[in-house]
Amino acid sequence: MSLSKSSEIKLRDMKVPEDYEQLTSLLNMIDPGSTTAQSIEEEDRQIPTVSNLKMNEDGLLAGFGRTRVVAEDDKGQIIGYGASFRAPWVEPGNLGSVFCVHPDFRRKGIGGKILAHLENWANEHHASVLSSIVMDWIDDSLPFVQNRGFVVDAHIFDLELDLNQFNNAKYGDTVEQVIQSGIQLTTLADLTRVETETELYELCVETAKDNPGQYSSLPPFEQWRKEFLPEANSRKEWVFLAIDGDRLIGVSQLFSTEDEGVLYTNYTGILKEYRGRGIAKALKLRSIEAAMKAGAHTLTTDSEEKNAPMQLINRSLGYIPGKGHYRILKKLRK
Ligand SMILES: CC(C)(COP(=O)(O)OP(=O)(O)OC[C@H]1O[C@@H](n2cnc3c(N)ncnc32)[C@H](O)[C@@H]1OP(=O)(O)O)[C@@H](O)C(=O)NCCC(=O)NCCS
């Protein structure tokens, strides 16, 4: 798109469906291949159009709500975007947000204007904390938010494993040792217990509490199920499970991605009392084996910088770190 740099910039509410295409171009210009107009529209369809934000009995913001604005130049071209939102299951008091500015229009005060709008909206609704993310590969992003009172809460980045270079023999009898210790390794496809999905949900809720990459608690079961077992890119045979007796104690799960031959590890979690016994590594080795059988050439995942066990497992399997983002928080009131 051709853009005039001297344009008058104004903020206005996002219009749907009119803005989908231009917003998609902006988001993909900043992070290529990150979204489609269709996926934004689909996501919108799942979200109520009317907010019901309210204060709960503890005086903290609760319920659902969101605001979305675009920055537009005098030719009507969208050169910036900001949204603030909360889902009903998120920690009371918290609001999330995202914002971005077209690279040719940075350092002109547009980002500051968008962020100020989001912060005003959060303050009008008496939110306690405004959270957001900034990419670690965009210069100036972190200082920009730090100058506006945000602090870094987490640093989450991608990791990639080249399966063509992967040498299974190097990991010797890791899987065998876990099985010898009495732990059964299986998949969701092979487990036919009716209650498995609820057990899996409880396992994820419990283990996610120790994941520094996890912000707030997991959504309720139905919402979690949509996110954890999406029809489009999950398969029951790609949910690798560890079982002790009849107790589900660990999981590692693969998703397919839009990129041919690339699979993504969505989540790995082991119950606290079973950690440090090589179970996560064994499940990941099982998932690597399945990925290779499925013809994948690359496995990706993401993990928080301070997640020592997960970082160690990934590095020891040969994953190479890549781009990521900082999760940032601003305290608005006590
Ligand atoms: C991350 C997690 C899945 C690891 O499970 P685990 O079964 O204890 O991991 P393993 O026993 O297979 O450990 C594998 C390696 O990590 C090392 N490790 C395990 N815990 C560690 C710790 N607390 N600090 C440092 N190293 C650790 C082990 O020594 C082992 O190293 P090695 O391969 O060189 O022998 C588990 O800690 C967990 O469920 N955490 C909460 C959920 C989470 O953060 N998931 C990741 C989301 S990205």
PDB file of N, CA, C and O and ligand atoms in Angstrom, residues 171 174 178 204 206-214 249 251 265-272 274-284 301-304 307-314 316-317, ligand 1:
ATOM      1  N   TYR A 171      19.505 -40.100  22.670  1.00  0.00           N
ATOM      2  CA  TYR A 171      18.701 -40.017  23.897  1.00  0.00           C
ATOM      3  C   TYR A 171      18.484 -41.381  24.538  1.00  0.00           C
ATOM      4  O   TYR A 171      17.663 -41.536  25.443  1.00  0.00           O
ATOM      5  N   THR A 174      16.013 -43.078  27.550  1.00  0.00           N
ATOM      6  CA  THR A 174      15.166 -42.169  28.353  1.00  0.00           C
ATOM      7  C   THR A 174      13.725 -42.680  28.452  1.00  0.00           C
ATOM      8  O   THR A 174      13.148 -42.772  29.548  1.00  0.00           O
ATOM      9  N   VAL A 178      11.662 -44.584  31.838  1.00  0.00           N
ATOM     10  CA  VAL A 178      10.390 -44.097  32.396  1.00  0.00           C
ATOM     11  C   VAL A 178       9.379 -45.240  32.451  1.00  0.00           C
ATOM     12  O   VAL A 178       8.697 -45.451  33.466  1.00  0.00           O
ATOM     13  N   CYS A 204      -3.975 -29.923  33.304  1.00  0.00           N
ATOM     14  CA  CYS A 204      -3.481 -28.664  32.718  1.00  0.00           C
ATOM     15  C   CYS A 204      -3.672 -27.503  33.693  1.00  0.00           C
ATOM     16  O   CYS A 204      -2.785 -26.659  33.852  1.00  0.00           O
ATOM     17  N   GLU A 206      -3.731 -27.618  36.929  1.00  0.00           N
ATOM     18  CA  GLU A 206      -2.796 -27.786  38.029  1.00  0.00           C
ATOM     19  C   GLU A 206      -1.362 -27.436  37.608  1.00  0.00           C
ATOM     20  O   GLU A 206      -0.673 -26.673  38.279  1.00  0.00           O
ATOM     21  N   THR A 207      -0.923 -27.989  36.458  1.00  0.00           N
ATOM     22  CA  THR A 207       0.473 -27.790  36.050  1.00  0.00           C
ATOM     23  C   THR A 207       0.714 -26.370  35.526  1.00  0.00           C
ATOM     24  O   THR A 207       1.811 -25.829  35.696  1.00  0.00           O
ATOM     25  N   ALA A 208      -0.319 -25.776  34.921  1.00  0.00           N
ATOM     26  CA  ALA A 208      -0.156 -24.420  34.366  1.00  0.00           C
ATOM     27  C   ALA A 208       0.172 -23.401  35.461  1.00  0.00           C
ATOM     28  O   ALA A 208       0.762 -22.358  35.183  1.00  0.00           O
ATOM     29  N   LYS A 209      -0.209 -23.739  36.711  1.00  0.00           N
ATOM     30  CA  LYS A 209       0.072 -22.812  37.834  1.00  0.00           C
ATOM     31  C   LYS A 209       1.583 -22.595  37.992  1.00  0.00           C
ATOM     32  O   LYS A 209       2.019 -21.583  38.517  1.00  0.00           O
ATOM     33  N   ASP A 210       2.378 -23.594  37.568  1.00  0.00           N
ATOM     34  CA  ASP A 210       3.836 -23.488  37.708  1.00  0.00           C
ATOM     35  C   ASP A 210       4.516 -23.065  36.417  1.00  0.00           C
ATOM     36  O   ASP A 210       5.737 -23.111  36.320  1.00  0.00           O
ATOM     37  N   ASN A 211       3.731 -22.697  35.418  1.00  0.00           N
ATOM     38  CA  ASN A 211       4.323 -22.278  34.142  1.00  0.00           C
ATOM     39  C   ASN A 211       4.440 -20.751  34.128  1.00  0.00           C
ATOM     40  O   ASN A 211       3.425 -20.057  34.041  1.00  0.00           O
ATOM     41  N   PRO A 212       5.667 -20.209  34.202  1.00  0.00           N
ATOM     42  CA  PRO A 212       5.805 -18.747  34.219  1.00  0.00           C
ATOM     43  C   PRO A 212       5.308 -18.092  32.929  1.00  0.00           C
ATOM     44  O   PRO A 212       5.079 -16.895  32.890  1.00  0.00           O
ATOM     45  N   GLY A 213       5.128 -18.913  31.866  1.00  0.00           N
ATOM     46  CA  GLY A 213       4.611 -18.369  30.606  1.00  0.00           C
ATOM     47  C   GLY A 213       3.103 -18.198  30.624  1.00  0.00           C
ATOM     48  O   GLY A 213       2.524 -17.529  29.780  1.00  0.00           O
ATOM     49  N   GLN A 214       2.434 -18.807  31.604  1.00  0.00           N
ATOM     50  CA  GLN A 214       0.968 -18.755  31.679  1.00  0.00           C
ATOM     51  C   GLN A 214       0.526 -17.499  32.415  1.00  0.00           C
ATOM     52  O   GLN A 214       0.981 -17.239  33.525  1.00  0.00           O
ATOM     53  N   ILE A 249      -0.828 -38.280  34.814  1.00  0.00           N
ATOM     54  CA  ILE A 249       0.150 -37.445  35.518  1.00  0.00           C
ATOM     55  C   ILE A 249       0.976 -36.531  34.604  1.00  0.00           C
ATOM     56  O   ILE A 249       1.738 -35.696  35.070  1.00  0.00           O
ATOM     57  N   VAL A 251       1.364 -34.712  30.292  1.00  0.00           N
ATOM     58  CA  VAL A 251       0.904 -34.537  28.915  1.00  0.00           C
ATOM     59  C   VAL A 251       1.927 -33.742  28.105  1.00  0.00           C
ATOM     60  O   VAL A 251       2.628 -32.872  28.636  1.00  0.00           O
ATOM     61  N   THR A 265       4.567 -27.875  19.387  1.00  0.00           N
ATOM     62  CA  THR A 265       4.229 -28.413  20.715  1.00  0.00           C
ATOM     63  C   THR A 265       3.467 -27.340  21.470  1.00  0.00           C
ATOM     64  O   THR A 265       4.019 -26.304  21.846  1.00  0.00           O
ATOM     65  N   ASN A 266       2.187 -27.614  21.675  1.00  0.00           N
ATOM     66  CA  ASN A 266       1.317 -26.616  22.301  1.00  0.00           C
ATOM     67  C   ASN A 266       1.541 -26.536  23.803  1.00  0.00           C
ATOM     68  O   ASN A 266       1.645 -25.456  24.367  1.00  0.00           O
ATOM     69  N   TYR A 267       1.622 -27.704  24.459  1.00  0.00           N
ATOM     70  CA  TYR A 267       1.783 -27.665  25.915  1.00  0.00           C
ATOM     71  C   TYR A 267       2.393 -28.964  26.426  1.00  0.00           C
ATOM     72  O   TYR A 267       2.122 -30.044  25.916  1.00  0.00           O
ATOM     73  N   THR A 268       3.215 -28.836  27.461  1.00  0.00           N
ATOM     74  CA  THR A 268       3.770 -29.992  28.171  1.00  0.00           C
ATOM     75  C   THR A 268       3.601 -29.718  29.660  1.00  0.00           C
ATOM     76  O   THR A 268       3.930 -28.615  30.117  1.00  0.00           O
ATOM     77  N   GLY A 269       3.086 -30.657  30.404  1.00  0.00           N
ATOM     78  CA  GLY A 269       2.933 -30.460  31.852  1.00  0.00           C
ATOM     79  C   GLY A 269       2.995 -31.780  32.591  1.00  0.00           C
ATOM     80  O   GLY A 269       2.462 -32.793  32.117  1.00  0.00           O
ATOM     81  N   ILE A 270       3.695 -31.778  33.729  1.00  0.00           N
ATOM     82  CA  ILE A 270       3.830 -32.990  34.556  1.00  0.00           C
ATOM     83  C   ILE A 270       3.429 -32.612  35.984  1.00  0.00           C
ATOM     84  O   ILE A 270       3.857 -31.564  36.494  1.00  0.00           O
ATOM     85  N   LEU A 271       2.631 -33.452  36.637  1.00  0.00           N
ATOM     86  CA  LEU A 271       2.235 -33.158  38.030  1.00  0.00           C
ATOM     87  C   LEU A 271       3.478 -33.010  38.908  1.00  0.00           C
ATOM     88  O   LEU A 271       4.455 -33.755  38.748  1.00  0.00           O
ATOM     89  N   LYS A 272       3.393 -32.082  39.850  1.00  0.00           N
ATOM     90  CA  LYS A 272       4.553 -31.706  40.669  1.00  0.00           C
ATOM     91  C   LYS A 272       5.315 -32.899  41.255  1.00  0.00           C
ATOM     92  O   LYS A 272       6.532 -32.993  41.136  1.00  0.00           O
ATOM     93  N   TYR A 274       5.716 -35.765  40.281  1.00  0.00           N
ATOM     94  CA  TYR A 274       6.346 -36.672  39.318  1.00  0.00           C
ATOM     95  C   TYR A 274       7.472 -36.000  38.526  1.00  0.00           C
ATOM     96  O   TYR A 274       8.002 -36.582  37.591  1.00  0.00           O
ATOM     97  N   ARG A 275       7.800 -34.762  38.900  1.00  0.00           N
ATOM     98  CA  ARG A 275       8.808 -34.035  38.110  1.00  0.00           C
ATOM     99  C   ARG A 275      10.232 -34.523  38.393  1.00  0.00           C
ATOM    100  O   ARG A 275      10.479 -35.135  39.422  1.00  0.00           O
ATOM    101  N   GLY A 276      11.140 -34.225  37.459  1.00  0.00           N
ATOM    102  CA  GLY A 276      12.552 -34.566  37.642  1.00  0.00           C
ATOM    103  C   GLY A 276      12.850 -36.037  37.428  1.00  0.00           C
ATOM    104  O   GLY A 276      13.917 -36.525  37.787  1.00  0.00           O
ATOM    105  N   ARG A 277      11.885 -36.776  36.831  1.00  0.00           N
ATOM    106  CA  ARG A 277      12.099 -38.214  36.595  1.00  0.00           C
ATOM    107  C   ARG A 277      12.206 -38.516  35.098  1.00  0.00           C
ATOM    108  O   ARG A 277      12.108 -39.655  34.683  1.00  0.00           O
ATOM    109  N   GLY A 278      12.350 -37.466  34.284  1.00  0.00           N
ATOM    110  CA  GLY A 278      12.510 -37.671  32.841  1.00  0.00           C
ATOM    111  C   GLY A 278      11.204 -37.909  32.096  1.00  0.00           C
ATOM    112  O   GLY A 278      11.222 -38.277  30.912  1.00  0.00           O
ATOM    113  N   ILE A 279      10.055 -37.702  32.777  1.00  0.00           N
ATOM    114  CA  ILE A 279       8.773 -38.038  32.131  1.00  0.00           C
ATOM    115  C   ILE A 279       8.441 -37.045  31.003  1.00  0.00           C
ATOM    116  O   ILE A 279       8.018 -37.436  29.919  1.00  0.00           O
ATOM    117  N   ALA A 280       8.692 -35.757  31.253  1.00  0.00           N
ATOM    118  CA  ALA A 280       8.420 -34.764  30.200  1.00  0.00           C
ATOM    119  C   ALA A 280       9.295 -35.046  28.975  1.00  0.00           C
ATOM    120  O   ALA A 280       8.829 -35.005  27.835  1.00  0.00           O
ATOM    121  N   LYS A 281      10.551 -35.355  29.244  1.00  0.00           N
ATOM    122  CA  LYS A 281      11.470 -35.607  28.130  1.00  0.00           C
ATOM    123  C   LYS A 281      11.023 -36.853  27.350  1.00  0.00           C
ATOM    124  O   LYS A 281      11.051 -36.862  26.116  1.00  0.00           O
ATOM    125  N   ALA A 282      10.579 -37.879  28.079  1.00  0.00           N
ATOM    126  CA  ALA A 282      10.117 -39.104  27.415  1.00  0.00           C
ATOM    127  C   ALA A 282       8.885 -38.795  26.545  1.00  0.00           C
ATOM    128  O   ALA A 282       8.788 -39.265  25.404  1.00  0.00           O
ATOM    129  N   LEU A 283       7.946 -37.995  27.063  1.00  0.00           N
ATOM    130  CA  LEU A 283       6.751 -37.656  26.273  1.00  0.00           C
ATOM    131  C   LEU A 283       7.143 -36.853  25.036  1.00  0.00           C
ATOM    132  O   LEU A 283       6.606 -37.052  23.955  1.00  0.00           O
ATOM    133  N   LYS A 284       8.108 -35.946  25.221  1.00  0.00           N
ATOM    134  CA  LYS A 284       8.536 -35.145  24.074  1.00  0.00           C
ATOM    135  C   LYS A 284       9.243 -36.028  23.038  1.00  0.00           C
ATOM    136  O   LYS A 284       9.079 -35.838  21.840  1.00  0.00           O
ATOM    137  N   THR A 301       8.049 -24.711  19.222  1.00  0.00           N
ATOM    138  CA  THR A 301       7.345 -24.546  20.487  1.00  0.00           C
ATOM    139  C   THR A 301       7.656 -23.138  20.981  1.00  0.00           C
ATOM    140  O   THR A 301       8.369 -22.383  20.314  1.00  0.00           O
ATOM    141  N   ASP A 302       7.110 -22.751  22.120  1.00  0.00           N
ATOM    142  CA  ASP A 302       7.558 -21.513  22.751  1.00  0.00           C
ATOM    143  C   ASP A 302       7.596 -21.729  24.249  1.00  0.00           C
ATOM    144  O   ASP A 302       6.907 -22.602  24.776  1.00  0.00           O
ATOM    145  N   SER A 303       8.443 -20.954  24.891  1.00  0.00           N
ATOM    146  CA  SER A 303       8.653 -21.197  26.309  1.00  0.00           C
ATOM    147  C   SER A 303       9.162 -19.913  26.982  1.00  0.00           C
ATOM    148  O   SER A 303       9.782 -19.076  26.328  1.00  0.00           O
ATOM    149  N   GLU A 304       8.901 -19.818  28.286  1.00  0.00           N
ATOM    150  CA  GLU A 304       9.303 -18.616  29.014  1.00  0.00           C
ATOM    151  C   GLU A 304      10.778 -18.732  29.425  1.00  0.00           C
ATOM    152  O   GLU A 304      11.233 -19.811  29.822  1.00  0.00           O
ATOM    153  N   ASN A 307      11.664 -20.470  32.650  1.00  0.00           N
ATOM    154  CA  ASN A 307      11.156 -21.825  32.871  1.00  0.00           C
ATOM    155  C   ASN A 307      12.318 -22.815  32.734  1.00  0.00           C
ATOM    156  O   ASN A 307      12.504 -23.480  31.712  1.00  0.00           O
ATOM    157  N   ALA A 308      13.123 -22.908  33.801  1.00  0.00           N
ATOM    158  CA  ALA A 308      14.383 -23.665  33.752  1.00  0.00           C
ATOM    159  C   ALA A 308      14.191 -25.100  33.247  1.00  0.00           C
ATOM    160  O   ALA A 308      14.898 -25.523  32.323  1.00  0.00           O
ATOM    161  N   PRO A 309      13.248 -25.886  33.826  1.00  0.00           N
ATOM    162  CA  PRO A 309      13.143 -27.274  33.351  1.00  0.00           C
ATOM    163  C   PRO A 309      12.785 -27.372  31.876  1.00  0.00           C
ATOM    164  O   PRO A 309      13.374 -28.155  31.139  1.00  0.00           O
ATOM    165  N   MET A 310      11.818 -26.530  31.441  1.00  0.00           N
ATOM    166  CA  MET A 310      11.388 -26.607  30.033  1.00  0.00           C
ATOM    167  C   MET A 310      12.500 -26.152  29.092  1.00  0.00           C
ATOM    168  O   MET A 310      12.734 -26.759  28.051  1.00  0.00           O
ATOM    169  N   GLN A 311      13.209 -25.086  29.490  1.00  0.00           N
ATOM    170  CA  GLN A 311      14.318 -24.617  28.652  1.00  0.00           C
ATOM    171  C   GLN A 311      15.376 -25.706  28.544  1.00  0.00           C
ATOM    172  O   GLN A 311      15.910 -25.966  27.473  1.00  0.00           O
ATOM    173  N   LEU A 312      15.667 -26.353  29.687  1.00  0.00           N
ATOM    174  CA  LEU A 312      16.688 -27.403  29.699  1.00  0.00           C
ATOM    175  C   LEU A 312      16.310 -28.573  28.803  1.00  0.00           C
ATOM    176  O   LEU A 312      17.131 -29.064  28.030  1.00  0.00           O
ATOM    177  N   ILE A 313      15.058 -29.002  28.921  1.00  0.00           N
ATOM    178  CA  ILE A 313      14.601 -30.133  28.100  1.00  0.00           C
ATOM    179  C   ILE A 313      14.735 -29.774  26.624  1.00  0.00           C
ATOM    180  O   ILE A 313      15.298 -30.523  25.827  1.00  0.00           O
ATOM    181  N   ASN A 314      14.214 -28.583  26.260  1.00  0.00           N
ATOM    182  CA  ASN A 314      14.240 -28.195  24.846  1.00  0.00           C
ATOM    183  C   ASN A 314      15.666 -28.084  24.317  1.00  0.00           C
ATOM    184  O   ASN A 314      15.978 -28.568  23.239  1.00  0.00           O
ATOM    185  N   SER A 316      18.320 -29.528  25.496  1.00  0.00           N
ATOM    186  CA  SER A 316      19.019 -30.821  25.457  1.00  0.00           C
ATOM    187  C   SER A 316      18.534 -31.658  24.273  1.00  0.00           C
ATOM    188  O   SER A 316      19.234 -32.548  23.810  1.00  0.00           O
ATOM    189  N   LEU A 317      17.326 -31.357  23.754  1.00  0.00           N
ATOM    190  CA  LEU A 317      16.842 -32.081  22.576  1.00  0.00           C
ATOM    191  C   LEU A 317      17.321 -31.431  21.278  1.00  0.00           C
ATOM    192  O   LEU A 317      17.092 -31.960  20.194  1.00  0.00           O
TER     193      LEU A 317
HETATM  194  C1  LIG B   1       8.458 -28.336  32.589  1.00  0.00           C
HETATM  195  C2  LIG B   1       7.974 -29.683  33.123  1.00  0.00           C
HETATM  196  C3  LIG B   1       6.942 -30.248  32.144  1.00  0.00           C
HETATM  197  C4  LIG B   1       9.190 -30.651  33.226  1.00  0.00           C
HETATM  198  O1  LIG B   1       8.724 -31.949  33.568  1.00  0.00           O
HETATM  199  P1  LIG B   1       9.682 -33.063  34.201  1.00  0.00           P
HETATM  200  O2  LIG B   1       9.035 -34.379  33.969  1.00  0.00           O
HETATM  201  O3  LIG B   1      10.038 -32.712  35.587  1.00  0.00           O
HETATM  202  O4  LIG B   1      10.980 -32.928  33.288  1.00  0.00           O
HETATM  203  P2  LIG B   1      12.096 -34.059  33.137  1.00  0.00           P
HETATM  204  O5  LIG B   1      12.191 -34.852  34.395  1.00  0.00           O
HETATM  205  O6  LIG B   1      11.827 -34.788  31.876  1.00  0.00           O
HETATM  206  O7  LIG B   1      13.387 -33.150  33.035  1.00  0.00           O
HETATM  207  C5  LIG B   1      14.180 -33.164  31.950  1.00  0.00           C
HETATM  208  C6  LIG B   1      15.438 -32.341  32.211  1.00  0.00           C
HETATM  209  O8  LIG B   1      15.181 -31.091  32.894  1.00  0.00           O
HETATM  210  C7  LIG B   1      15.946 -31.023  34.124  1.00  0.00           C
HETATM  211  N1  LIG B   1      15.121 -30.372  35.152  1.00  0.00           N
HETATM  212  C8  LIG B   1      13.934 -30.803  35.600  1.00  0.00           C
HETATM  213  N2  LIG B   1      13.482 -29.957  36.539  1.00  0.00           N
HETATM  214  C9  LIG B   1      14.403 -28.978  36.678  1.00  0.00           C
HETATM  215  C10 LIG B   1      14.508 -27.814  37.484  1.00  0.00           C
HETATM  216  N3  LIG B   1      13.543 -27.490  38.365  1.00  0.00           N
HETATM  217  N4  LIG B   1      15.599 -27.027  37.343  1.00  0.00           N
HETATM  218  C11 LIG B   1      16.564 -27.346  36.458  1.00  0.00           C
HETATM  219  N5  LIG B   1      16.507 -28.446  35.687  1.00  0.00           N
HETATM  220  C12 LIG B   1      15.456 -29.245  35.783  1.00  0.00           C
HETATM  221  C13 LIG B   1      16.231 -32.443  34.453  1.00  0.00           C
HETATM  222  O9  LIG B   1      17.402 -32.568  35.226  1.00  0.00           O
HETATM  223  C14 LIG B   1      16.412 -33.059  33.094  1.00  0.00           C
HETATM  224  O10 LIG B   1      17.681 -32.742  32.555  1.00  0.00           O
HETATM  225  P3  LIG B   1      18.491 -33.803  31.650  1.00  0.00           P
HETATM  226  O11 LIG B   1      17.654 -34.033  30.428  1.00  0.00           O
HETATM  227  O12 LIG B   1      19.760 -33.103  31.357  1.00  0.00           O
HETATM  228  O13 LIG B   1      18.602 -35.009  32.490  1.00  0.00           O
HETATM  229  C15 LIG B   1       7.353 -29.542  34.546  1.00  0.00           C
HETATM  230  O14 LIG B   1       8.272 -28.834  35.351  1.00  0.00           O
HETATM  231  C16 LIG B   1       6.015 -28.820  34.562  1.00  0.00           C
HETATM  232  O15 LIG B   1       4.955 -29.437  34.409  1.00  0.00           O
HETATM  233  N6  LIG B   1       6.048 -27.466  34.749  1.00  0.00           N
HETATM  234  C17 LIG B   1       4.822 -26.664  34.735  1.00  0.00           C
HETATM  235  C18 LIG B   1       4.190 -26.554  33.346  1.00  0.00           C
HETATM  236  C19 LIG B   1       5.122 -25.891  32.348  1.00  0.00           C
HETATM  237  O16 LIG B   1       5.825 -24.935  32.666  1.00  0.00           O
HETATM  238  N7  LIG B   1       5.066 -26.384  31.096  1.00  0.00           N
HETATM  239  C20 LIG B   1       5.850 -25.854  30.026  1.00  0.00           C
HETATM  240  C21 LIG B   1       5.044 -24.906  29.230  1.00  0.00           C
HETATM  241  S1  LIG B   1       5.999 -24.230  27.905  1.00  0.00           S
END
